[in-house]
């Protein structure tokens, strides 16, 4: 089992920036998707940004042009650069890795989340 740990959340004013990081307890050499999700107050968890094993990147419409997901190599953390933050971006942000194990089974790893609050 791999543990994921998010960091970098906090309180920021509207228009500000934060960079979230997601580190794994051991290197994840292969994944199908690496993603950031968020869950705001009284809202369902939603996909924010995703990288596929083929290198495709997808963003939620609400964050396009403001957020950037990145993972430089297997040894580096998964990042989410968030710029021009808005109050509606307030949420707990979770990182997630999905893929297949060497034994043929699948995995679905989640972190515990980091709180992002955008408020003046």
Coordinates of N, CA, C and O in Angstrom, one line a residue:
X1 N 0.8 -1.2 0.0 CA 0.0 0.0 0.0 C 0.9 1.2 0.0 O 1.9 1.3 0.7
X2 N 0.5 2.2 -0.8 CA 1.2 3.5 -0.9 C 0.4 4.6 -0.2 O -0.8 4.7 -0.4
X3 N 1.1 5.3 0.7 CA 0.4 6.5 1.3 C 0.8 7.8 0.5 O 1.9 8.0 0.1
X4 N -0.2 8.6 0.3 CA 0.0 9.9 -0.3 C -0.2 11.0 0.7 O -1.1 10.9 1.5
X5 N 0.6 12.0 0.6 CA 0.5 13.1 1.5 C 0.5 14.4 0.7 O 1.5 14.7 0.0
X6 N -0.6 15.2 0.9 CA -0.7 16.5 0.3 C -0.1 17.6 1.2 O -0.2 17.4 2.4
X7 N 0.4 18.6 0.6 CA 0.9 19.8 1.4 C 0.8 21.0 0.6 O 0.6 20.9 -0.7
X8 N 0.9 22.2 1.2 CA 0.9 23.4 0.5 C -0.4 24.2 0.6 O -0.5 25.3 0.1
X9 N -1.4 23.7 1.2 CA -2.7 24.4 1.4 C -2.5 25.5 2.4 O -1.5 25.7 3.1
X10 N -3.6 26.3 2.5 CA -3.6 27.4 3.4 C -4.6 28.4 3.1 O -5.5 28.2 2.3
X11 N -4.5 29.6 3.8 CA -5.4 30.7 3.6 C -4.7 31.7 2.6 O -3.6 32.1 2.8
X12 N -5.4 32.1 1.6 CA -4.9 33.0 0.6 C -6.0 34.0 0.2 O -7.2 33.6 0.2
X13 N -5.6 35.2 -0.1 CA -6.6 36.2 -0.6 C -7.0 35.9 -2.0 O -6.2 35.3 -2.8
X14 N -8.2 36.4 -2.4 CA -8.6 36.3 -3.8 C -7.5 36.9 -4.7 O -7.0 38.0 -4.4
X15 N -7.2 36.2 -5.8 CA -6.2 36.6 -6.7 C -4.8 36.1 -6.4 O -3.9 36.2 -7.2
X16 N -4.7 35.4 -5.3 CA -3.4 34.9 -4.9 C -3.1 33.6 -5.5 O -3.9 33.0 -6.3
X17 N -1.9 33.0 -5.1 CA -1.5 31.7 -5.6 C -1.1 30.8 -4.5 O -0.6 31.2 -3.4
X18 N -1.2 29.5 -4.8 CA -0.7 28.4 -4.0 C -0.1 27.3 -4.8 O -0.6 27.1 -6.0
X19 N 0.8 26.6 -4.3 CA 1.3 25.4 -5.0 C 1.1 24.2 -4.1 O 1.7 24.1 -3.0
X20 N 0.3 23.3 -4.5 CA 0.1 22.0 -3.7 C 1.1 21.0 -4.2 O 1.4 20.9 -5.4
X21 N 1.5 20.2 -3.3 CA 2.4 19.0 -3.6 C 1.8 17.7 -3.1 O 1.1 17.7 -2.0
X22 N 2.0 16.7 -3.8 CA 1.6 15.3 -3.3 C 2.8 14.4 -3.4 O 3.3 14.1 -4.5
X23 N 3.2 13.9 -2.2 CA 4.3 13.0 -2.2 C 3.8 11.6 -1.8 O 2.9 11.5 -1.0
X24 N 4.5 10.6 -2.3 CA 4.1 9.2 -2.1 C 5.1 8.6 -1.1 O 6.3 9.0 -1.1
X25 N 4.7 7.6 -0.3 CA 5.6 6.9 0.6 C 6.6 6.1 -0.1 O 7.7 5.8 0.5
X26 N 6.3 5.7 -1.3 CA 7.4 5.1 -2.1 C 7.1 5.4 -3.6 O 6.0 5.8 -3.9
X27 N 8.1 5.3 -4.4 CA 8.0 5.7 -5.8 C 6.9 4.9 -6.5 O 6.8 3.7 -6.5
X28 N 6.0 5.7 -7.2 CA 5.0 5.1 -8.1 C 5.6 5.1 -9.5 O 5.6 6.1 -10.1
X29 N 6.0 4.0 -10.0 CA 6.7 3.9 -11.2 C 5.7 3.9 -12.4 O 6.1 4.3 -13.5
X30 N 4.5 3.5 -12.2 CA 3.6 3.4 -13.3 C 2.2 3.7 -12.8 O 1.8 3.2 -11.7
X31 N 1.5 4.6 -13.5 CA 0.1 4.9 -13.1 C -0.7 5.1 -14.4 O -0.2 5.4 -15.5
X32 N -2.0 4.9 -14.3 CA -2.9 5.2 -15.4 C -3.3 6.7 -15.4 O -3.3 7.3 -16.4
X33 N -3.6 7.2 -14.2 CA -3.9 8.6 -14.0 C -3.4 9.1 -12.7 O -3.3 8.4 -11.7
X34 N -2.9 10.3 -12.7 CA -2.5 11.1 -11.5 C -3.3 12.4 -11.5 O -3.4 13.1 -12.5
X35 N -4.0 12.6 -10.4 CA -5.0 13.7 -10.5 C -5.1 14.4 -9.1 O -4.7 14.0 -8.1
X36 N -5.7 15.6 -9.3 CA -6.1 16.4 -8.1 C -7.7 16.5 -8.1 O -8.2 16.8 -9.2
X37 N -8.3 16.2 -7.0 CA -9.7 16.4 -6.8 C -9.9 17.4 -5.7 O -9.0 17.7 -4.9
X38 N -11.1 17.9 -5.6 CA -11.4 18.8 -4.5 C -12.9 18.6 -4.1 O -13.7 18.2 -4.8
X39 N -13.1 18.9 -2.8 CA -14.5 18.9 -2.3 C -14.7 20.1 -1.4 O -14.1 20.3 -0.4
X40 N -15.6 21.0 -1.9 CA -15.9 22.2 -1.2 C -17.0 22.0 -0.2 O -17.6 20.9 -0.2
X41 N -17.3 23.0 0.6 CA -18.3 22.9 1.6 C -19.7 22.5 1.0 O -20.1 23.2 0.0
X42 N -20.3 21.5 1.4 CA -21.6 21.0 1.0 C -21.6 20.7 -0.5 O -22.6 20.9 -1.2
X43 N -20.5 20.3 -1.0 CA -20.4 19.9 -2.5 C -19.8 18.5 -2.6 O -19.2 18.0 -1.7
X44 N -20.0 17.9 -3.7 CA -19.5 16.6 -4.0 C -18.0 16.7 -4.5 O -17.6 17.8 -5.0
X45 N -17.3 15.7 -4.3 CA -15.9 15.7 -4.7 C -15.8 15.8 -6.3 O -16.6 15.1 -6.9
X46 N -15.0 16.7 -6.8 CA -14.9 16.9 -8.2 C -13.5 16.8 -8.7 O -12.5 17.1 -8.0
X47 N -13.3 16.4 -9.9 CA -12.0 16.3 -10.6 C -11.5 17.7 -10.9 O -12.3 18.4 -11.6
X48 N -10.3 18.1 -10.5 CA -9.8 19.4 -10.8 C -8.8 19.3 -12.0 O -8.9 20.1 -13.0
X49 N -7.9 18.4 -12.0 CA -6.9 18.3 -13.0 C -6.4 16.8 -13.0 O -6.3 16.2 -12.0
X50 N -6.0 16.4 -14.2 CA -5.5 15.0 -14.3 C -4.5 14.8 -15.4 O -4.6 15.5 -16.4
X51 N -3.5 14.0 -15.1 CA -2.5 13.6 -16.1 C -2.7 12.1 -16.3 O -2.8 11.3 -15.4
X52 N -2.6 11.7 -17.6 CA -2.7 10.3 -17.9 C -1.3 9.8 -18.2 O -0.3 10.5 -18.4
X53 N -1.2 8.4 -18.2 CA 0.1 7.8 -18.5 C 0.7 8.2 -19.9 O 1.9 8.2 -20.1
X54 N -0.2 8.5 -20.8 CA 0.2 8.9 -22.1 C 0.6 10.4 -22.2 O 1.0 10.9 -23.3
X55 N 0.4 11.1 -21.1 CA 0.8 12.5 -21.1 C -0.3 13.5 -21.3 O -0.1 14.7 -21.3
X56 N -1.5 13.0 -21.5 CA -2.6 13.9 -21.7 C -3.0 14.6 -20.4 O -2.9 14.0 -19.3
X57 N -3.4 15.9 -20.5 CA -3.7 16.6 -19.3 C -5.1 17.2 -19.5 O -5.4 17.7 -20.6
X58 N -5.9 17.1 -18.5 CA -7.3 17.6 -18.5 C -7.6 18.4 -17.3 O -7.1 18.1 -16.2
X59 N -8.3 19.5 -17.5 CA -8.7 20.4 -16.4 C -10.2 20.5 -16.4 O -10.9 20.5 -17.4
X60 N -10.7 20.8 -15.2 CA -12.1 21.2 -15.0 C -12.2 22.6 -15.7 O -11.3 23.4 -15.6
X61 N -13.4 22.8 -16.3 CA -13.6 24.1 -17.0 C -13.4 25.3 -16.0 O -12.9 26.3 -16.4
X62 N -13.7 25.1 -14.8 CA -13.7 26.2 -13.8 C -12.3 26.6 -13.5 O -12.1 27.7 -12.9
X63 N -11.3 25.8 -13.8 CA -9.9 26.1 -13.4 C -9.0 26.3 -14.6 O -7.8 26.6 -14.5
X64 N -9.5 26.0 -15.8 CA -8.7 26.2 -17.0 C -8.1 27.6 -17.1 O -8.7 28.6 -16.9
X65 N -6.8 27.6 -17.4 CA -6.1 28.9 -17.5 C -5.6 29.4 -16.2 O -4.8 30.4 -16.2
X66 N -6.0 28.8 -15.1 CA -5.5 29.3 -13.8 C -4.7 28.3 -13.1 O -3.8 28.6 -12.3
X67 N -5.0 27.0 -13.2 CA -4.3 25.9 -12.5 C -3.5 25.1 -13.5 O -3.8 25.0 -14.7
X68 N -2.3 24.6 -13.0 CA -1.4 23.8 -13.8 C -1.0 22.6 -13.0 O -0.5 22.7 -11.9
X69 N -1.3 21.4 -13.6 CA -0.9 20.1 -12.9 C 0.5 19.7 -13.6 O 0.7 19.9 -14.8
X70 N 1.4 19.2 -12.8 CA 2.6 18.7 -13.3 C 3.2 17.6 -12.5 O 3.0 17.5 -11.3
X71 N 4.0 16.8 -13.2 CA 4.8 15.7 -12.5 C 6.0 15.5 -13.5 O 5.8 14.8 -14.5
X72 N 7.1 15.9 -13.1 CA 8.3 15.9 -14.0 C 8.8 14.5 -14.3 O 9.2 14.2 -15.4
X73 N 8.9 13.7 -13.3 CA 9.3 12.3 -13.4 C 8.8 11.5 -12.3 O 8.2 12.0 -11.4
X74 N 9.1 10.2 -12.3 CA 8.5 9.3 -11.3 C 9.0 9.6 -9.9 O 8.4 9.3 -8.9
X75 N 10.2 10.3 -9.8 CA 10.7 10.5 -8.5 C 10.1 11.8 -7.9 O 10.3 12.1 -6.7
X76 N 9.6 12.7 -8.7 CA 9.1 14.0 -8.2 C 7.7 13.9 -7.7 O 6.9 13.1 -8.2
X77 N 7.3 14.8 -6.9 CA 5.9 14.9 -6.4 C 5.0 15.3 -7.5 O 5.4 15.8 -8.6
X78 N 3.7 15.1 -7.3 CA 2.7 15.6 -8.2 C 2.4 17.0 -7.7 O 2.2 17.2 -6.5
X79 N 2.3 18.0 -8.6 CA 2.1 19.4 -8.2 C 0.8 19.9 -8.8 O 0.3 19.4 -9.8
X80 N 0.2 20.9 -8.1 CA -0.9 21.7 -8.6 C -0.6 23.1 -8.4 O -0.6 23.6 -7.2
X81 N -0.2 23.9 -9.4 CA 0.0 25.3 -9.3 C -1.3 26.0 -9.5 O -2.0 25.8 -10.5
X82 N -1.7 26.8 -8.5 CA -3.0 27.4 -8.5 C -2.8 29.0 -8.5 O -2.3 29.5 -7.5
X83 N -3.2 29.6 -9.6 CA -3.1 31.1 -9.7 C -4.5 31.7 -9.8 O -5.5 31.0 -10.0
X84 N -4.5 33.0 -9.5 CA -5.8 33.8 -9.6 C -6.9 33.1 -8.9 O -8.0 32.9 -9.4
X85 N -6.6 32.7 -7.7 CA -7.5 32.0 -6.9 C -8.8 32.8 -6.6 O -8.7 34.0 -6.4
X86 N -9.9 32.1 -6.5 CA -11.2 32.7 -6.3 C -11.8 32.1 -5.0 O -11.5 30.9 -4.7
X87 N -12.7 32.8 -4.4 CA -13.4 32.2 -3.2 C -14.0 30.8 -3.5 O -14.0 29.9 -2.6
X88 N -14.5 30.6 -4.7 CA -15.2 29.4 -5.0 C -14.2 28.2 -5.2 O -14.6 27.1 -5.3
X89 N -12.9 28.5 -5.1 CA -11.9 27.5 -5.1 C -11.6 26.9 -3.7 O -10.9 25.9 -3.6
X90 N -12.3 27.5 -2.7 CA -12.2 27.0 -1.4 C -12.7 25.5 -1.3 O -13.8 25.2 -1.7
X91 N -11.8 24.7 -0.8 CA -12.1 23.2 -0.7 C -11.0 22.5 -0.1 O -9.9 23.0 0.1
X92 N -11.2 21.2 0.2 CA -10.2 20.3 0.6 C -9.7 19.7 -0.7 O -10.5 19.2 -1.5
X93 N -8.4 19.7 -1.0 CA -7.8 19.2 -2.2 C -7.1 17.9 -1.9 O -6.4 17.8 -1.0
X94 N -7.4 16.9 -2.8 CA -6.9 15.5 -2.6 C -6.1 15.1 -3.9 O -6.5 15.4 -5.0
X95 N -5.0 14.4 -3.6 CA -4.4 13.8 -4.8 C -4.7 12.4 -4.9 O -5.1 11.7 -3.9
X96 N -4.7 11.9 -6.1 CA -5.1 10.5 -6.4 C -4.3 9.9 -7.5 O -4.0 10.6 -8.5
X97 N -3.9 8.7 -7.3 CA -3.2 7.9 -8.3 C -4.0 6.6 -8.6 O -4.4 5.9 -7.6
X98 N -4.2 6.3 -9.8 CA -4.9 5.0 -10.2 C -4.0 4.3 -11.2 O -3.3 4.9 -12.0
X99 N -4.0 3.0 -11.1 CA -3.2 2.2 -12.0 C -3.3 0.8 -11.8 O -4.3 0.3 -11.2
X100 N -2.4 0.0 -12.3 CA -2.4 -1.5 -12.2 C -1.2 -1.9 -11.5 O -0.1 -1.4 -11.7
X101 N -1.3 -2.9 -10.6 CA -0.2 -3.5 -9.9 C 0.5 -4.6 -10.8 O -0.1 -5.0 -11.8
X102 N 1.6 -5.0 -10.3 CA 2.4 -6.0 -11.0 C 1.7 -7.3 -11.1 O 1.8 -8.1 -12.0
X103 N 0.8 -7.6 -10.0 CA 0.1 -8.9 -10.0 C -1.2 -8.8 -10.8 O -1.9 -9.8 -10.8
X104 N -1.4 -7.7 -11.5 CA -2.5 -7.7 -12.4 C -3.7 -7.0 -11.8 O -4.7 -6.7 -12.5
X105 N -3.7 -6.7 -10.5 CA -4.8 -6.0 -9.9 C -4.7 -4.5 -10.1 O -3.7 -4.0 -10.7
X106 N -5.6 -3.8 -9.6 CA -5.6 -2.4 -9.8 C -5.4 -1.7 -8.4 O -5.6 -2.3 -7.4
X107 N -5.0 -0.4 -8.5 CA -4.9 0.3 -7.2 C -5.5 1.7 -7.4 O -5.7 2.2 -8.5
X108 N -5.9 2.3 -6.3 CA -6.6 3.6 -6.3 C -6.2 4.2 -5.0 O -6.8 4.0 -3.9
X109 N -5.1 5.0 -5.0 CA -4.5 5.7 -3.8 C -5.0 7.1 -3.7 O -5.1 7.9 -4.6
X110 N -5.4 7.4 -2.4 CA -5.8 8.8 -2.1 C -5.0 9.3 -0.9 O -4.7 8.6 0.0
X111 N -4.8 10.6 -0.9 CA -4.3 11.3 0.2 C -5.4 11.7 1.2 O -6.6 11.5 0.9
X112 N -5.0 12.3 2.3 CA -6.0 12.7 3.3 C -6.5 14.1 3.0 O -7.5 14.6 3.6
X113 N -5.8 14.9 2.1 CA -6.3 16.2 1.7 C -5.6 17.3 2.4 O -5.1 17.2 3.5
X114 N -5.7 18.5 1.7 CA -5.1 19.7 2.3 C -6.1 20.8 2.1 O -6.7 20.9 1.0
X115 N -6.4 21.6 3.1 CA -7.4 22.6 3.0 C -6.9 23.9 2.3 O -5.8 24.4 2.6
X116 N -7.6 24.4 1.3 CA -7.4 25.6 0.7 C -8.5 26.5 0.9 O -9.7 26.2 0.6
X117 N -8.3 27.7 1.5 CA -9.3 28.7 1.8 C -8.9 30.0 1.1 O -7.8 30.5 1.3
X118 N -9.8 30.5 0.3 CA -9.6 31.7 -0.5 C -10.6 32.7 0.1 O -11.8 32.6 -0.1
X119 N -10.0 33.7 0.8 CA -10.9 34.7 1.5 C -10.1 35.9 1.8 O -8.9 35.9 2.0
X120 N -10.8 37.1 1.7 CA -10.2 38.3 2.1 C -10.4 38.6 3.6 O -10.0 39.6 4.1

